[in-house]
Coordinates of C-alpha atoms and ligand atoms in Angstrom, one line a residue:
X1 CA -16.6 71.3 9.2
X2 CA -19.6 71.2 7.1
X3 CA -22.6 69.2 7.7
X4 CA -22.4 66.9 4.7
X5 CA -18.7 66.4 5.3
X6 CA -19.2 65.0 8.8
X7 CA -21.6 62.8 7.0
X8 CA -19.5 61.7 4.4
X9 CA -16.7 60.9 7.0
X10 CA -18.6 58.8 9.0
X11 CA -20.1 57.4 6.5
X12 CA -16.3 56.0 5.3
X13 CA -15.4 55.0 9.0
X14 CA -18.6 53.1 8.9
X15 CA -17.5 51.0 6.0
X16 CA -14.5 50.3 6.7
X17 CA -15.3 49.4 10.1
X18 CA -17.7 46.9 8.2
X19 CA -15.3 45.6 6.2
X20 CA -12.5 44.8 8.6
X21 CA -15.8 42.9 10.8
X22 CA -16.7 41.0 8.0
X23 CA -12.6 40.0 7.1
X24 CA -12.6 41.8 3.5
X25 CA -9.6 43.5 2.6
X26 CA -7.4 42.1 5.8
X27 CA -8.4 38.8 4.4
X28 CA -4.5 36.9 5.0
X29 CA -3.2 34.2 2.3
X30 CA -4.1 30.8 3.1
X31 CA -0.4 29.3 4.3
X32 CA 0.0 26.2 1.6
X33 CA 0.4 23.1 3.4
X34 CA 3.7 21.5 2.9
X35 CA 3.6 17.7 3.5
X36 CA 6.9 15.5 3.2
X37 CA 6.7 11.9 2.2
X38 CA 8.8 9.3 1.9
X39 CA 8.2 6.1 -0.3
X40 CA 10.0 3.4 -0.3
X41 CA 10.5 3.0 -3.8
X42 CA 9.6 1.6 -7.4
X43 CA 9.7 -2.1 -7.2
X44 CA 6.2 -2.9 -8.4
X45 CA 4.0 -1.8 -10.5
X46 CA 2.0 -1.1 -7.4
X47 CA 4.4 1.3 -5.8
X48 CA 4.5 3.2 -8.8
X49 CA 0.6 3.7 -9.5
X50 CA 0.8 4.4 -5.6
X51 CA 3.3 7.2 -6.1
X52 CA 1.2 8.9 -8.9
X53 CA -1.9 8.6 -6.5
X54 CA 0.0 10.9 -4.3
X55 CA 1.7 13.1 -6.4
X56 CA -1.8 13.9 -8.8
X57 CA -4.0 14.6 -5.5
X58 CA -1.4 16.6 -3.6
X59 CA -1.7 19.1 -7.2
X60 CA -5.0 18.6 -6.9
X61 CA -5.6 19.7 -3.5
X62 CA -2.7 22.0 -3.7
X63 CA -0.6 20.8 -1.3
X64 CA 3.2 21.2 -1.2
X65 CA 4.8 17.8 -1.3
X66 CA 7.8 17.5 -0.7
X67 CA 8.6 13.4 -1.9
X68 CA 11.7 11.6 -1.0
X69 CA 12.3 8.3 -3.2
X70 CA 14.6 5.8 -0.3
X71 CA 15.3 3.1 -3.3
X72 CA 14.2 0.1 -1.0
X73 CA 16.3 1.4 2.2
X74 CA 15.6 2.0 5.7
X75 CA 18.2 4.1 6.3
X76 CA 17.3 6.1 3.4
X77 CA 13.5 6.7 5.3
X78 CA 15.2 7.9 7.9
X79 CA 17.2 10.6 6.1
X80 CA 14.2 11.6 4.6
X81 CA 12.3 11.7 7.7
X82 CA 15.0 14.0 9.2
X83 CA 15.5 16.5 6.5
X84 CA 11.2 16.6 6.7
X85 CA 11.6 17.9 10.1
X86 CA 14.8 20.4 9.5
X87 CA 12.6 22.0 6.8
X88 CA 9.9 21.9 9.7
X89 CA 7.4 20.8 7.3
X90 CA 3.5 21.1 8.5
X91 CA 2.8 17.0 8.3
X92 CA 5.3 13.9 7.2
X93 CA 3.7 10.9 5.7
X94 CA 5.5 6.9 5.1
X95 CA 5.4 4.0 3.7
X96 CA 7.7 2.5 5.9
X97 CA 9.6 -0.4 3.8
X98 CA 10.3 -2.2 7.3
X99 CA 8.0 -3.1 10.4
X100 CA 10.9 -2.0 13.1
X101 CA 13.4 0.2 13.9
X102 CA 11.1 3.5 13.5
X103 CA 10.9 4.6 17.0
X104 CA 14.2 7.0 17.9
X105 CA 12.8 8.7 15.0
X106 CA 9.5 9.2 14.9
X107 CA 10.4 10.3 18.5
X108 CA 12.3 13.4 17.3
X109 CA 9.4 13.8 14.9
X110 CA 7.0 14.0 17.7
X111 CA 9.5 16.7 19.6
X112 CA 9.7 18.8 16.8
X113 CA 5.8 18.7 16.9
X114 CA 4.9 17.3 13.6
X115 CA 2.3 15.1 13.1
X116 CA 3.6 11.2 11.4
X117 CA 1.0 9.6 9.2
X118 CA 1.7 6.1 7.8
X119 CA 0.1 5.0 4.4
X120 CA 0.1 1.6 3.0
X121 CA 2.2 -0.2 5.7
X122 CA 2.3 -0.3 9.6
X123 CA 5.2 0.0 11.5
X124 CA 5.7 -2.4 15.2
X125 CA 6.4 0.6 17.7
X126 CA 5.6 0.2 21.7
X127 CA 4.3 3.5 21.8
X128 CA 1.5 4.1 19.4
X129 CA 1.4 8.2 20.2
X130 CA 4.3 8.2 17.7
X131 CA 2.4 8.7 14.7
X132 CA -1.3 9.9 14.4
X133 CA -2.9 7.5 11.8
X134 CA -2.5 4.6 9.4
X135 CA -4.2 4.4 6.1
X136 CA -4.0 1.4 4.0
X137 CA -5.1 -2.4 3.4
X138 CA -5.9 -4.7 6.3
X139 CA -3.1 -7.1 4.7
X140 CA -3.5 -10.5 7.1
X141 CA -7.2 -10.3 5.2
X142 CA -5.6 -10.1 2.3
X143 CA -3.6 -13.3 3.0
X144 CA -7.1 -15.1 4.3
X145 CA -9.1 -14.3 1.0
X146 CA -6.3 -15.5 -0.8
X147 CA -6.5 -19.0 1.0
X148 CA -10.4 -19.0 1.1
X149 CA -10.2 -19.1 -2.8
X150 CA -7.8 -22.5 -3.0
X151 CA -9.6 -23.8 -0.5
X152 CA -13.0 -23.3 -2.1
X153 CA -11.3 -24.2 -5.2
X154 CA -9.6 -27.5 -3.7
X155 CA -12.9 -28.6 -1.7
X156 CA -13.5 -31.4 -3.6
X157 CA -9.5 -33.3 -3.5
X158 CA -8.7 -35.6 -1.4
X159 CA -4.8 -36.1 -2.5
X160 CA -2.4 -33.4 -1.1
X161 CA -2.2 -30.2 -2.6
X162 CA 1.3 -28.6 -2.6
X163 CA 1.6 -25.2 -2.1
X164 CA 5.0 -23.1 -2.9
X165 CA 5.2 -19.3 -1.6
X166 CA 6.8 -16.1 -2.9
X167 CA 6.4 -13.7 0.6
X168 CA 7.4 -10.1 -0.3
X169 CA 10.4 -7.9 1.5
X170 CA 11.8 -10.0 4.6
X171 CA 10.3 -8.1 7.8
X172 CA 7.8 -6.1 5.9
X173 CA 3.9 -5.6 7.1
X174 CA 2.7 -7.1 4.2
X175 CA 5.0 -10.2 4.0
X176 CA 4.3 -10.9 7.3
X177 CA 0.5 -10.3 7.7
X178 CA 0.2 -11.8 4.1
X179 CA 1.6 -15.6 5.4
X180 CA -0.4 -15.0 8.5
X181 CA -3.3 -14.9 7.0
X182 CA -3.0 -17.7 4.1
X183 CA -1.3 -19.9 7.4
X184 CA -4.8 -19.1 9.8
X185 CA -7.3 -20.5 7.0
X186 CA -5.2 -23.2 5.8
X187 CA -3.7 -24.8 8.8
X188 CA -7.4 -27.3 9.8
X189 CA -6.6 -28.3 5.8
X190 CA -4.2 -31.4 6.2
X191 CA -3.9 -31.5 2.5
X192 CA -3.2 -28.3 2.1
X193 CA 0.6 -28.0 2.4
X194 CA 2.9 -25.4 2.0
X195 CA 6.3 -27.1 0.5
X196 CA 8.4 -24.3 0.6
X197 CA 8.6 -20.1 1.1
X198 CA 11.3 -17.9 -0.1
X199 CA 11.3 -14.2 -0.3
X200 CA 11.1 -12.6 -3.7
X201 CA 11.6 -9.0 -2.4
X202 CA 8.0 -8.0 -4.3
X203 CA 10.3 -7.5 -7.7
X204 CA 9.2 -9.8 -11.4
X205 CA 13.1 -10.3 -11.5
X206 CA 13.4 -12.2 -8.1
X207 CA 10.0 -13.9 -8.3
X208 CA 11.3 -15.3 -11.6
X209 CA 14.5 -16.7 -9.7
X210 CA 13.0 -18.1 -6.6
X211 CA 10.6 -19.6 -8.8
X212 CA 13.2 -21.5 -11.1
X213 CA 14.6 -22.4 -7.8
X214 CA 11.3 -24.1 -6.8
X215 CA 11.1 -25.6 -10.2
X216 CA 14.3 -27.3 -9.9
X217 CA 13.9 -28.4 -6.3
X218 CA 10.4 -29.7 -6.7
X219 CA 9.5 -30.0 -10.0
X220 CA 5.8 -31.3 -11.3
X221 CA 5.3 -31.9 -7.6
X222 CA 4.1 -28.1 -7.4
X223 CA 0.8 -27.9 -7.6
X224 CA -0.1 -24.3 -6.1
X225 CA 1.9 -20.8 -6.5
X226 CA 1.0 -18.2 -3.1
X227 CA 2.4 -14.7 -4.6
X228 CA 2.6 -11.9 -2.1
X229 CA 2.3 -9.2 -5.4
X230 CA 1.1 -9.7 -8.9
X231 CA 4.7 -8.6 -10.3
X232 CA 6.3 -11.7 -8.5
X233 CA 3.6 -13.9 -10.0
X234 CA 4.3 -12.2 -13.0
X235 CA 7.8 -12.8 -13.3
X236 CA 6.8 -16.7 -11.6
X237 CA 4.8 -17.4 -14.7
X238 CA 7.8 -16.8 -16.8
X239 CA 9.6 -19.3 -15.0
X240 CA 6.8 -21.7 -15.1
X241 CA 6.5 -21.2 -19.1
X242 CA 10.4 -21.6 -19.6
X243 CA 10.0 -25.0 -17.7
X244 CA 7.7 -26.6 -19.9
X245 CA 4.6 -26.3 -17.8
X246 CA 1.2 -24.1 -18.2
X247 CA 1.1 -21.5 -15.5
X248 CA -3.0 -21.4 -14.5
X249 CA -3.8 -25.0 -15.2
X250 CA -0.4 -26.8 -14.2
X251 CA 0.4 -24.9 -11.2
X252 CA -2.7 -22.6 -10.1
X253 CA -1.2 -19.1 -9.3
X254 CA -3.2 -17.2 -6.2
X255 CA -1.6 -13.4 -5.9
X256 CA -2.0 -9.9 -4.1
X257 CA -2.9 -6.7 -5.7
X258 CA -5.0 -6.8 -8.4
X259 CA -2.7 -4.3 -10.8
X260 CA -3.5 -4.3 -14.8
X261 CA -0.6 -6.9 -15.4
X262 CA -2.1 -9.4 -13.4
X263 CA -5.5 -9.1 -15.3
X264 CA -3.6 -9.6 -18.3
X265 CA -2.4 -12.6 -17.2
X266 CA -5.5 -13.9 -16.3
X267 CA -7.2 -13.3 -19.3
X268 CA -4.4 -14.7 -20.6
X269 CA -5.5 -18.0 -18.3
X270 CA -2.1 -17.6 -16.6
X271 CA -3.3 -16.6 -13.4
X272 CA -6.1 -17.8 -11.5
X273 CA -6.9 -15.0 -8.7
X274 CA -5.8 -11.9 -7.3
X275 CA -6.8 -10.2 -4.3
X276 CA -7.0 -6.8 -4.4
X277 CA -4.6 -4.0 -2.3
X278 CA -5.5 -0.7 -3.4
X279 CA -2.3 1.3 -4.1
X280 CA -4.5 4.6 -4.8
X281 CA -4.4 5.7 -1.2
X282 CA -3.5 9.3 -2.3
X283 CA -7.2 10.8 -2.1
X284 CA -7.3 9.1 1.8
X285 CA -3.9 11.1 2.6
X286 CA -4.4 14.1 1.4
X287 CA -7.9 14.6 3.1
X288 CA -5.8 13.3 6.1
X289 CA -3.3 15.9 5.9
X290 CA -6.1 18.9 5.5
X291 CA -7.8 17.6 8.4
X292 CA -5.5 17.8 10.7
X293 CA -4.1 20.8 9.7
X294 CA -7.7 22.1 10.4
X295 CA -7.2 20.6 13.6
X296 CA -9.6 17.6 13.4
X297 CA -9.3 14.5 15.3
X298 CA -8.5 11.3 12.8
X299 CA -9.2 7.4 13.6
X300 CA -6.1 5.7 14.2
X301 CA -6.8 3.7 11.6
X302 CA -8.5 4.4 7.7
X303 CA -9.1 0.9 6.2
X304 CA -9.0 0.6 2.1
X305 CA -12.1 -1.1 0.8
X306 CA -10.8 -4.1 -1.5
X307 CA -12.3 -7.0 -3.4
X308 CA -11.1 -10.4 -5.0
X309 CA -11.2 -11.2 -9.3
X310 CA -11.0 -14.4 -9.8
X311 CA -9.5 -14.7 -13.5
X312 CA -13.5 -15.8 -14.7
X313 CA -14.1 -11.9 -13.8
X314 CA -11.2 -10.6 -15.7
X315 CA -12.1 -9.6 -19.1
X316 CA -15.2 -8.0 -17.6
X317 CA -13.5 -6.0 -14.8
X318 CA -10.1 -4.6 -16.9
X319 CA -11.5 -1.6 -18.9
X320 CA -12.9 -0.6 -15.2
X321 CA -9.4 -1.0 -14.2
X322 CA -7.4 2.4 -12.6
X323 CA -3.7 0.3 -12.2
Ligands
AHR1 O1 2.9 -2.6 0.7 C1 2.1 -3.0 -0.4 C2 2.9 -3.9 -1.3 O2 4.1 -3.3 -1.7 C3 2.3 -4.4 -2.6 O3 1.5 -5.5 -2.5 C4 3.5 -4.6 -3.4 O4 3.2 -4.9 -4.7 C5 4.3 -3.5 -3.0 O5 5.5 -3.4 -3.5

């Protein structure tokens, strides 16, 4: 072989060399990451702006989501849950609807080796190792800044002041952290009474119909409406209206959320506060889901910042509004 040939052939087997070291050319696709997530439905307009937090960041981040709608059901989660792991998906996300019942489950989640991350709600579950995170609100806080408002706003009365109470779906985190904390700040306030509490399943339809319900039972003796979610206050203040009397001034309504409907009702002067629960808890996941798939450690628990608008705040505060 010539001189300049033996050059030239080294001089090839050098570059490639140099390219395989440096990963060009053998580079392998990134494998998409396939997440599988099942909400629990669309009974507020909450749920729904919390669904298109997921869906627009999983595009965005290019994630594969596989979502799974379970129409207020349990049993429907758990369908979901085990058609995730058939298809041996890379990470399964929840809002479980429910505190208990997930264990047998997430168990065979955990067997199969994919990792469980809850968003929005907790579930009660003895072992903890069953799922890898939670991201959402800290919701018994939610139910003490709702009762540090009336009391701030009650300071000054001396005569009693009567509460009524829509909670949200019976055995659900937020319903029952919600009463907790509006209970924990009110209970050293003897005239601060809680008449009666009823479950409105977090829909406008059953919030109007408990409320009526209150209405009949108790009538002007109401002076106080606790809502678990804006859309049962919303459909509360119907009822209110229907019944002759001015929702924000006869009956001061205090509810959770903080979604656009509410802030129309409050500048509407139909609605006094609400508390803010941030459904857009898609950004939170999906960074969630990339880190652990990169093999990062995550805190067991990712707390949503939140703040309270008191209805004097609400014509300032809407155009800044994202739900
Ligand atoms: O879990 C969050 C709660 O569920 C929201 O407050 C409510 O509106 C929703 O349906």
């Amino acid at each position: 072989m010539k001189k300049s040939k033996v050059v030239a052939a080294v001089m090839v087997a050098l570059v490639g060399l140099a390219l395989v070291l440096t990963g060009v050319g053998c580079q392998k696709e990134k494998k998409q990451i396939t997440l599988g997530f099942s909400q629990i439905g669309a009974e507020s307009e909450w749920r729904t702006a919390n669904t298109k937090s997921i869906e627009e960041t999983a595009k965005a981040e290019g994630i594969d989501l596989k979502l799974s709608d379970a129409q207020q059901k349990q049993e429907n989660q758990i369908k979901a849950i085990r058609s995730f792991i058939a298809q041996k998906v890379d990470v399964i996300a929840f809002s479980p609807v429910v505190e208990t019942g997930w264990e047998p489950v997430l168990r065979e989640a955990k067997e199969a080796k994919i990792p469980v991350i809850l968003t929005d709600r907790a579930v009660d579950t003895k072992d903890d190792s069953l799922w890898v995170t939670f991201i959402g609100s800290d919701f018994v806080e939610e139910g003490r800044r709702a009762a540090k408002w009336l009391v701030e706003k009650t300071k000054d009365r001396t005569d009693p002041v009567n509460i009524v109470e829509l909670q949200g779906t019976v055995g659900s985190a937020p319903a029952i952290d919600r009463k907790k904390g509006f209970e924990e700040i009110i209970k050293d306030k003897p005239q601060l009474k809680i008449l009666r509490s009823q479950t409105g399943d977090f829909t406008r339809a059953k919030g109007k119909e408990v409320m009526e319900a209150f209405l009949k039972a108790e009538g002007k003796n109401i002076h106080v409406l606790y809502a678990h979610n804006d859309d049962m206050a919303i459909g509360a203040i119907q009822a209110i209206e229907e019944a002759g009397l001015r929702p924000g001034q006869d009956i001061l309504i205090i509810s959770i959320d903080a979604v656009k409907g509410a802030f129309e009702a409050m500048m509407a002067g139909k609605l006094n506060v609400t508390v803010e629960c941030s459904p857009l808890l898609g950004p939170q996941l999906m960074s969630a889901v990339k880190d652990l798939m990169a093999g990062k450690t995550l805190p067991k628990r990712i707390v949503t910042e939140e703040g309270v608008f008191p209805m004097e705040t609400a014509a300032q505060e809407f155009p800044k509004r994202k739900y």
